[in-house]
Coordinates of C-alpha atoms and ligand atoms in Angstrom, one line a residue:
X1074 CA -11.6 -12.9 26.5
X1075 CA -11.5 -15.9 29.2
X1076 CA -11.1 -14.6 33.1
X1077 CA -8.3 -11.9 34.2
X1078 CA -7.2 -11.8 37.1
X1079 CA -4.1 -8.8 38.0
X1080 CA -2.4 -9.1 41.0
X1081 CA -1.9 -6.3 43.6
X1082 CA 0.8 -5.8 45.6
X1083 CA 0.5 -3.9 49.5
X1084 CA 1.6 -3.4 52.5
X1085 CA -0.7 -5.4 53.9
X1086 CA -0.4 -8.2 51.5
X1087 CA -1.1 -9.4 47.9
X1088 CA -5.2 -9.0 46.3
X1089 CA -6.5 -10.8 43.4
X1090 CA -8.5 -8.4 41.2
X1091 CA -10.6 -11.3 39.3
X1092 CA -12.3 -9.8 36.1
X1093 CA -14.5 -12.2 34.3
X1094 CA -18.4 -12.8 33.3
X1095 CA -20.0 -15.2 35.6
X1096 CA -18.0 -14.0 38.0
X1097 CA -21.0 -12.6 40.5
X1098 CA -22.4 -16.1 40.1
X1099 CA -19.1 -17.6 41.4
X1100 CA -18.7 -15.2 44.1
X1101 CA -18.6 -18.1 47.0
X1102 CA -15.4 -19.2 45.0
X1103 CA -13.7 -16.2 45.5
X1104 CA -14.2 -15.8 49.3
X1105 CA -13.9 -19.6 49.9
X1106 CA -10.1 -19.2 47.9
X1107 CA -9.2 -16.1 50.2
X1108 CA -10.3 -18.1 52.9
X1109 CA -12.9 -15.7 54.3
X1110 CA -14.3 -17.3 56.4
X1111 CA -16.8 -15.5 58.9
X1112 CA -20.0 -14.1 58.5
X1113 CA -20.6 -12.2 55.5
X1114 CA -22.5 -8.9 55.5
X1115 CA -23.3 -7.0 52.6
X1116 CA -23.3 -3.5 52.3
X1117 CA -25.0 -2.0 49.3
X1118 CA -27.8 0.7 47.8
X1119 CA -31.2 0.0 47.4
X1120 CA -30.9 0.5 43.7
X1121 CA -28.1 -1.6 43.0
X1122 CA -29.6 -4.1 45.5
X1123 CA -32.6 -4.7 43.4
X1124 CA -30.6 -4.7 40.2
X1125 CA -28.3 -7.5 41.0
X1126 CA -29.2 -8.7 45.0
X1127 CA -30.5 -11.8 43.9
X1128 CA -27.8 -12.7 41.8
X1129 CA -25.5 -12.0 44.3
X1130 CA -26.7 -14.2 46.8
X1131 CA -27.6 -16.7 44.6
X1132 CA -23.7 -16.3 44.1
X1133 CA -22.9 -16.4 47.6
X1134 CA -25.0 -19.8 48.2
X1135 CA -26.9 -17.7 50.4
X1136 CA -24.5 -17.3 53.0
X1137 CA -24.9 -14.2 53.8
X1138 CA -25.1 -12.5 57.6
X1139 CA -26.9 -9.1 56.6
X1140 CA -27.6 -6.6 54.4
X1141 CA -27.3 -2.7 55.0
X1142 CA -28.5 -0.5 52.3
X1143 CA -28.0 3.1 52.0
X1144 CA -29.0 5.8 49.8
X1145 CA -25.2 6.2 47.7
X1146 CA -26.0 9.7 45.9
X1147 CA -22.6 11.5 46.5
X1148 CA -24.2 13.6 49.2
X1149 CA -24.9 10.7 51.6
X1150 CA -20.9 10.3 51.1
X1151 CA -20.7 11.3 55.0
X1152 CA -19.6 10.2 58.6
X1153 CA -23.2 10.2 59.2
X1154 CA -24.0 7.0 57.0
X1155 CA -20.6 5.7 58.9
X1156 CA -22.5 5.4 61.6
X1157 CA -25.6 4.2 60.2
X1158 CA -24.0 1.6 58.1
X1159 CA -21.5 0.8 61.6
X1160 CA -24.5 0.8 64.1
X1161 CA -26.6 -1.5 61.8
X1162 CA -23.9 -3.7 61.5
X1163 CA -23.9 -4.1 65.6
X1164 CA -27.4 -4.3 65.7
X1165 CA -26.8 -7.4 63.1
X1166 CA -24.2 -9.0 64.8
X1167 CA -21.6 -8.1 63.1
X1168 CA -18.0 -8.8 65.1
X1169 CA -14.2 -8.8 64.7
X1170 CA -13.8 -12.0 62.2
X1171 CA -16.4 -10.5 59.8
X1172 CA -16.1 -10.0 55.8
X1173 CA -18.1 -6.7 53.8
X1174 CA -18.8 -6.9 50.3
X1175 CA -19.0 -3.6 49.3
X1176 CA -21.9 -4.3 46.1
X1177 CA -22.1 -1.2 44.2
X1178 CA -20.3 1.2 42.6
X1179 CA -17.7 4.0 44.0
X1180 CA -20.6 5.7 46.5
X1181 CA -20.4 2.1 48.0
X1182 CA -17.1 1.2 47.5
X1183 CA -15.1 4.3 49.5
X1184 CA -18.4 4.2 52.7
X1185 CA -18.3 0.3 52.5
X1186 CA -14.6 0.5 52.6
X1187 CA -14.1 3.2 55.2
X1188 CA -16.5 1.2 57.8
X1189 CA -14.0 -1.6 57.3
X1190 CA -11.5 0.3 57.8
X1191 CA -12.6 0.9 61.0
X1192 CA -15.4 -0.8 62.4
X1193 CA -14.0 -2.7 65.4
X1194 CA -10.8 -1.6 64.1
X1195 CA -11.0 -3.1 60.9
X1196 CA -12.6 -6.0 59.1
X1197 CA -12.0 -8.1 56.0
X1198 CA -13.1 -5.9 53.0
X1199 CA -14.3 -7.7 49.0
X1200 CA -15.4 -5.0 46.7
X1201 CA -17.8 -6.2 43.9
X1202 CA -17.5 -3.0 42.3
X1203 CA -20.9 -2.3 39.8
X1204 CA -19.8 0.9 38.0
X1205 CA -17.4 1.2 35.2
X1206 CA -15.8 3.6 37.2
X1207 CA -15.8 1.3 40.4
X1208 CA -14.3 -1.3 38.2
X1209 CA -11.4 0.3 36.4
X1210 CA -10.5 2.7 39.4
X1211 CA -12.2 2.5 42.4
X1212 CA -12.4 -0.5 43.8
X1213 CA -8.6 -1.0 43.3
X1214 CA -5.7 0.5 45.6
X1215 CA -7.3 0.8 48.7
X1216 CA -8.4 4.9 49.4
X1217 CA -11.4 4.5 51.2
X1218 CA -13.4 7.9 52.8
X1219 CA -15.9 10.5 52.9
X1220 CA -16.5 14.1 52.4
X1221 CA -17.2 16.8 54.4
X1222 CA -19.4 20.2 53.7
X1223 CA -16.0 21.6 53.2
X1224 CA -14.7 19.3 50.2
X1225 CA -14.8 16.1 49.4
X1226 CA -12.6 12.8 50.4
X1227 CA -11.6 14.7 53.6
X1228 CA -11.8 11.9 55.9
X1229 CA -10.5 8.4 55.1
X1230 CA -7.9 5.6 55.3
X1231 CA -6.4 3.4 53.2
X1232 CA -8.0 -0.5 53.8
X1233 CA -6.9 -2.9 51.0
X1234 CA -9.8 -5.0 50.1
X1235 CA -9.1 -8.9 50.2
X1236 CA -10.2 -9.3 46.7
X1237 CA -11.6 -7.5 44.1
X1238 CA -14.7 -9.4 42.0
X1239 CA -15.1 -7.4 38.3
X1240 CA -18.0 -9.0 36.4
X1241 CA -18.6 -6.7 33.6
X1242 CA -22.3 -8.2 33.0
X1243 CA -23.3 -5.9 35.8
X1244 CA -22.6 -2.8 33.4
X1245 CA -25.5 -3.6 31.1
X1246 CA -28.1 -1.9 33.7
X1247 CA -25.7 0.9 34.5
X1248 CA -27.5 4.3 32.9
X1249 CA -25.7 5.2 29.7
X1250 CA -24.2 8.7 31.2
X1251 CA -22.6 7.1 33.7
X1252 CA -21.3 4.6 32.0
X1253 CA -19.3 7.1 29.6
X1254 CA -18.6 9.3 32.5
X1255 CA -16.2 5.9 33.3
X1256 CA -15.2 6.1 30.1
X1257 CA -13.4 9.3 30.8
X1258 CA -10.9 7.2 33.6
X1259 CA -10.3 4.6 31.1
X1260 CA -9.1 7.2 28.7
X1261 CA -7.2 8.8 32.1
X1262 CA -5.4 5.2 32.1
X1263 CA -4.4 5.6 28.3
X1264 CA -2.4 9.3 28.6
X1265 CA -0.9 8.8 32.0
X1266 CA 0.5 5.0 31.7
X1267 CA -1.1 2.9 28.2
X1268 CA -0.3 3.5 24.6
X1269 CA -2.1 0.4 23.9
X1270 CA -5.3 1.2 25.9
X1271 CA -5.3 4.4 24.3
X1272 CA -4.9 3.3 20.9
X1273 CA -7.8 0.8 21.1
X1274 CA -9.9 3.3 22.7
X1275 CA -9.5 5.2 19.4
X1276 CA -10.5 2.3 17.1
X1277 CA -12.6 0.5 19.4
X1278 CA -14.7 3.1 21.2
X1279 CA -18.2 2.2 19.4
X1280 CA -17.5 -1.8 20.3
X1281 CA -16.7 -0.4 24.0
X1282 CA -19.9 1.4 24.5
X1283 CA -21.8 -1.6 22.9
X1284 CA -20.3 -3.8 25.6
X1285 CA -19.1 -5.5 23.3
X1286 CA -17.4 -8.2 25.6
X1287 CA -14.4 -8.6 24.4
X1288 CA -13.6 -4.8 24.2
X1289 CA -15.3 -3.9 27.2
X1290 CA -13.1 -6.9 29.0
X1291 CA -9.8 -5.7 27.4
X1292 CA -10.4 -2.0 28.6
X1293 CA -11.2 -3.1 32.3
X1294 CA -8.1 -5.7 32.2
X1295 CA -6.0 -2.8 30.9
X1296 CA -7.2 -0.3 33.5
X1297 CA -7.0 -2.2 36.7
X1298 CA -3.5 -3.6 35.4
X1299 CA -2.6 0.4 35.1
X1300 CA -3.7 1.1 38.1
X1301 CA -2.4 -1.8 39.9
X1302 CA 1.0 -1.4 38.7
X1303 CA 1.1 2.7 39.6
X1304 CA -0.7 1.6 43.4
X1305 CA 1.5 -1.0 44.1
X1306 CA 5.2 1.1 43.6
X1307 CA 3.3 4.2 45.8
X1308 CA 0.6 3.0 47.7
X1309 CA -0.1 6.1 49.6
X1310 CA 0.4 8.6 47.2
X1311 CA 4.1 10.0 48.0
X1312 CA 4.6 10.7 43.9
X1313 CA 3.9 8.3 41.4
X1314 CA 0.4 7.9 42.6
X1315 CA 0.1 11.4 41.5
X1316 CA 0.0 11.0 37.9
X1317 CA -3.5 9.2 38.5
X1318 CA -5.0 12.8 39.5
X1319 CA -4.3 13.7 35.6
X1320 CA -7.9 15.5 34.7
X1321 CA -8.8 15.6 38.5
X1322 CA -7.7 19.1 39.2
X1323 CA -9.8 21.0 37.8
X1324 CA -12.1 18.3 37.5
X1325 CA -13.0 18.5 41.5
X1326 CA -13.3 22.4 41.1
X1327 CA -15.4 22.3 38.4
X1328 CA -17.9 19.6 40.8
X1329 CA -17.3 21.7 43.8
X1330 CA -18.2 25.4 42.0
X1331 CA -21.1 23.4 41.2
X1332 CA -22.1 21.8 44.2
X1333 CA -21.8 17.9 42.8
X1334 CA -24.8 18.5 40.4
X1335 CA -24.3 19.8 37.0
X1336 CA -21.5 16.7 36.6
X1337 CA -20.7 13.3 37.5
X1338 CA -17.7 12.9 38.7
X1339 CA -16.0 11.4 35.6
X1340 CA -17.5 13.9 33.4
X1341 CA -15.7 16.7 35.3
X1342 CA -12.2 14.6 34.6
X1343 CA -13.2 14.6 31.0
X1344 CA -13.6 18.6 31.3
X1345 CA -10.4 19.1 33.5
X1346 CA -8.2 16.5 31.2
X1347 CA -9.3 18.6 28.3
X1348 CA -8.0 21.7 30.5
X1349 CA -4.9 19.8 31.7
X1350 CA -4.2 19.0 27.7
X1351 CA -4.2 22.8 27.0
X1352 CA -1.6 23.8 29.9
X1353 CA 0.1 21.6 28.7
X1354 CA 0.7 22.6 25.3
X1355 CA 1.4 26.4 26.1
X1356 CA 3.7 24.4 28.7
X1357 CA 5.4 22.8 25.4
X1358 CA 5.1 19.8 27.6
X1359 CA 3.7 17.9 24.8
X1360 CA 3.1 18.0 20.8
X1361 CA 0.1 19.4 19.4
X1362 CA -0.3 15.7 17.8
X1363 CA -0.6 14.4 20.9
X1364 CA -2.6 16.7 22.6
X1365 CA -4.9 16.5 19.9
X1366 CA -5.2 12.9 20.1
X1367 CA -6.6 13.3 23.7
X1368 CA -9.2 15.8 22.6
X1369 CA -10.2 13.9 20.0
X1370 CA -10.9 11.1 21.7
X1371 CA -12.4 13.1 24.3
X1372 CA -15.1 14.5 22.1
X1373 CA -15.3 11.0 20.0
X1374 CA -17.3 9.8 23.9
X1375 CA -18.8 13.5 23.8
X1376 CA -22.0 14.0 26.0
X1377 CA -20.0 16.6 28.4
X1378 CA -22.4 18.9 30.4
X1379 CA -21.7 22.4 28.6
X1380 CA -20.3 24.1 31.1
X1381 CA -22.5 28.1 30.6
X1382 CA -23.6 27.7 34.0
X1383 CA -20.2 27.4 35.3
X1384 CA -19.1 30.3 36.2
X1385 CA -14.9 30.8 36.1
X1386 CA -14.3 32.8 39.1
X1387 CA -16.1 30.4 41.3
X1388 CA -13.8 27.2 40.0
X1389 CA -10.9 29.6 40.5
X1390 CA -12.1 30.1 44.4
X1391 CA -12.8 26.0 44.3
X1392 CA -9.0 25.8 43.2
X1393 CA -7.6 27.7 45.9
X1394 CA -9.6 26.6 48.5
X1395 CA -8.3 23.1 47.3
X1396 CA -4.4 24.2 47.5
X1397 CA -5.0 25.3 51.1
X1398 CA -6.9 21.7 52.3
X1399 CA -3.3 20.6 50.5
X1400 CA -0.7 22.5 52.4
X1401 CA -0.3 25.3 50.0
X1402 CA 0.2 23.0 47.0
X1403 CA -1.6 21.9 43.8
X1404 CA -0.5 19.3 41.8
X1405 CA -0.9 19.9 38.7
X1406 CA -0.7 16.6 36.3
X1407 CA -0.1 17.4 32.9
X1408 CA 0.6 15.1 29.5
X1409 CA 3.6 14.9 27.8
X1410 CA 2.9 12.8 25.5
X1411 CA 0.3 9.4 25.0
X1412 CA 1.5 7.5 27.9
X1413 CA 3.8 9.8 29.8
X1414 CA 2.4 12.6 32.4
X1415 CA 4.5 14.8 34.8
X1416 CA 3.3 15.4 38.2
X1417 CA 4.1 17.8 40.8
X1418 CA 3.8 20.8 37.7
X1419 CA 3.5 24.3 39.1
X1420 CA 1.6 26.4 37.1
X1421 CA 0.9 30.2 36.9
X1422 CA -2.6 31.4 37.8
X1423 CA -2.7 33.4 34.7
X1424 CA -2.5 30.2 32.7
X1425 CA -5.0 28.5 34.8
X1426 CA -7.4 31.2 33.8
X1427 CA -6.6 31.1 30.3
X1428 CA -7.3 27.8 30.3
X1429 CA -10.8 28.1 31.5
X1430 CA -11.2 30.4 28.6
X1431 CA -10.0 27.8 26.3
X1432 CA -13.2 25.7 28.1
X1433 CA -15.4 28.2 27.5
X1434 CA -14.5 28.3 23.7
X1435 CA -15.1 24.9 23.5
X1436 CA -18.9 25.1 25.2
X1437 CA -19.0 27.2 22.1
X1438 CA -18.4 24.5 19.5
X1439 CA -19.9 22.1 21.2
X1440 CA -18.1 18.4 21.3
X1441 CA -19.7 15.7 19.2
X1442 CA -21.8 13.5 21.5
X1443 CA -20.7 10.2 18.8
Ligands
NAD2467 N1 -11.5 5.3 46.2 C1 -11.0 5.6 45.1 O1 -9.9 5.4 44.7 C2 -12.0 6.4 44.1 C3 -11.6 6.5 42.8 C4 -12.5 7.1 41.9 C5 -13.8 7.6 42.4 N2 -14.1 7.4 43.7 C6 -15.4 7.9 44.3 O2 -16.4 7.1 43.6 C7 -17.6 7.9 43.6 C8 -18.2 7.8 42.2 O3 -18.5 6.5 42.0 P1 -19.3 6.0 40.7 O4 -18.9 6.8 39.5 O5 -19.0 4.5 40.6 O6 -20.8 6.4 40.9 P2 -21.8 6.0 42.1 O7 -21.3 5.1 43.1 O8 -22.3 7.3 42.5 O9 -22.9 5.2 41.3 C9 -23.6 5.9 40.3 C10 -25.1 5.5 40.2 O10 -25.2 4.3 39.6 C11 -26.0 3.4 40.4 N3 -25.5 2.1 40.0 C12 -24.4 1.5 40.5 N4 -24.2 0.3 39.9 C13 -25.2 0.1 39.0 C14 -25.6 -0.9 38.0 N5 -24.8 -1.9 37.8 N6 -26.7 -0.7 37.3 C15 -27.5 0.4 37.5 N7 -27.2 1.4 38.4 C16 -26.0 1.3 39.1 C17 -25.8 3.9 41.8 O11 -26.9 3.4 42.6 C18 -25.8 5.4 41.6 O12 -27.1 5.9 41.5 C19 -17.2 9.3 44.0 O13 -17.6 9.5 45.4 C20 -15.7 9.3 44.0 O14 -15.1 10.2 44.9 C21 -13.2 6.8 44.6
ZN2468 ZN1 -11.6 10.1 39.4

């Protein structure tokens, strides 16, 4: 498959997501065809940096201001590497008319973002998103933000970036769990908005987590055209925006109850889309063909954490705790079919509970890891 490139519609104006090998390597194109032009400063992580550093600046034709690295485990998600990240970029010269390129993957992408969202006000923002979760999801739509020791995401903005730069080349040193913990969004793309994604996620998934290129270009094309099509009719999540938290409900109980280590973030989707699927058959919200479609292909990417040290009372706390940081409301998203999802579903505590159960039956036949 020869270059993408999806358009983005905002607020603020209309982004290029480019998708395309080489791309990295081309990166002074990019900026030069946005016009970008004061002084660059990367922000990255130390690991990603010595990964793909070089190539990036090689792709910038060294024009490059500064680099700030920071530790991007989850936990350094905070205001406190704001600051770091904002005071370095002082210290560096940093001022009004500069650009970020956020190099890395979602860790990056939402601290990168958020100190361009506000550092002197806000800056030009390029994400050169290096996870497959970056690259389908995160670096697209603008939420930028960091947690707090009470729950995560609690403090951000939205910044639309100026362009996005996908080169899927940079997935071939991305550890294999994380790169099927992405796997889990893509499949979040195929029940909430793409038959076709989902279908060729079925036949394809072996060619996918090959890399082969072809496949591995389709699914990210597919994705960030899914996403870029739901952002761009609700950009700050009034509604439709909703349907993109399909898996996520349970899915940020289950990392909160326990504490962001037992599973990566797209692993806990796969766990709470699994949930999600079950409501939503004793809902009679969608046919048991359907629903077992999604499992299916669920287990087909297997390698979910088993979840015996989860323990269900505490996600049940997580989950209320999470309806009072949103005004007394969940949002359920549930399937009703391969490309339709409902949002906005209430649904009784009782079911919620029974659904867990339904998890826990499932750590007892444990999903096939092939
Ligand atoms: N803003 C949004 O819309 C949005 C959407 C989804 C997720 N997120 C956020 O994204 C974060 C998760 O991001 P993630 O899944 O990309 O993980 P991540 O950013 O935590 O990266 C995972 C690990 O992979 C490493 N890494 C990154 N690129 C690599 C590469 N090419 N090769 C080798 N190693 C590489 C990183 O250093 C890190 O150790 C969460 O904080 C989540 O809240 C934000
Ligand atoms: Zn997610």
């Amino acid at each position: 498959m020869a270059q993408q490139t999806i358009f983005v519609r905002a607020s603020t104006g209309t982004y290029p997501v480019a998708i395309g090998r080489e791309n990295l390597h081309r990166l002074h194109q990019f900026l030069a065809k946005g016009e970008l032009s004061g002084s660059v400063f990367v922000v990255s992580s130390p690991r990603v940096w010595r990964l793909w550093g070089r190539q990036l600046l090689l792709g910038l034709r060294g024009h490059v201001a500064g680099t700030i690295l920071f530790d991007d485990a989850e936990r350094a998600k905070n205001l406190q590497t704001v600051e770091t990240v904002c005071r370095q970029l002082v210290r560096a010269g940093a001022e009004r008319e500069s650009v970020i390129v956020a190099l890395g993957g979602g860790v990056v992408g939402d601290v990168a973002g958020f100190v361009a969202a506000s550092f002197m006000r806000g800056v030009r923002l390029v994400h050169v998103p290096t996870t497959l979760v970056a690259q389908v999801d995160s670096s697209i739509g603008g939420k930028t933000g960091v947690n707090l020791p009470e729950g995560k995401n609690l403090i951000g903005s939205f910044h639309q970036p100026q362009v996005v730069v996908s080169d899927p080349q940079v997935l071939s040193t991305l550890p294999a769990r994380h790169f099927r913990s992405g796997l889990f969004e893509a499949i979040k793309y195929g029940v909430v908005a793409d038959r076709a994604l989902f279908t060729f996620l079925e036949t394809s998934l072996a060619d996918v987590i090959a890399q082969k290129p072809s496949a591995i270009e389709l699914v990210i094309g597919r994705c960030a055209t899914a996403k870029a099509s739901v952002v761009q009719r609700d950009e700050r999540e009034t509604g439709l925006r909703q349907i993109l938290n399909f898996g996520h409900t349970i899915g940020h109980a289950l990392e909160a109850a326990t504490d962001y280590e037992l599973f990566l973030h797209g692993e806990a989707v796969g766990w709470g889309m699994l949930a999600a699927t079950h409501i939503g058959m004793r809902l009679r919200k969608i046919s048991g063909g359907d629903a077992n479609r999604i499992f299916r292909l669920i287990g087909k990417v297997g390698g979910l954490p088993d979840l015996s040290e989860v323990e269900p009372g505490r996600v049940l706390r997580h989950l209320r705790a999470d309806k009072k940081t949103r005004y007394g409301r969940l949002r359920w998203v549930l399937p009703r079919q391969i490309a339709r999802a409902e949002s906005g579903v209430k649904v009784p505590d009782t079911l919620v509970r029974q659904a867990l159960e339904e998890l826990a039956e499932i750590r007892e036949q444990p999903l096939p890891t092939k």
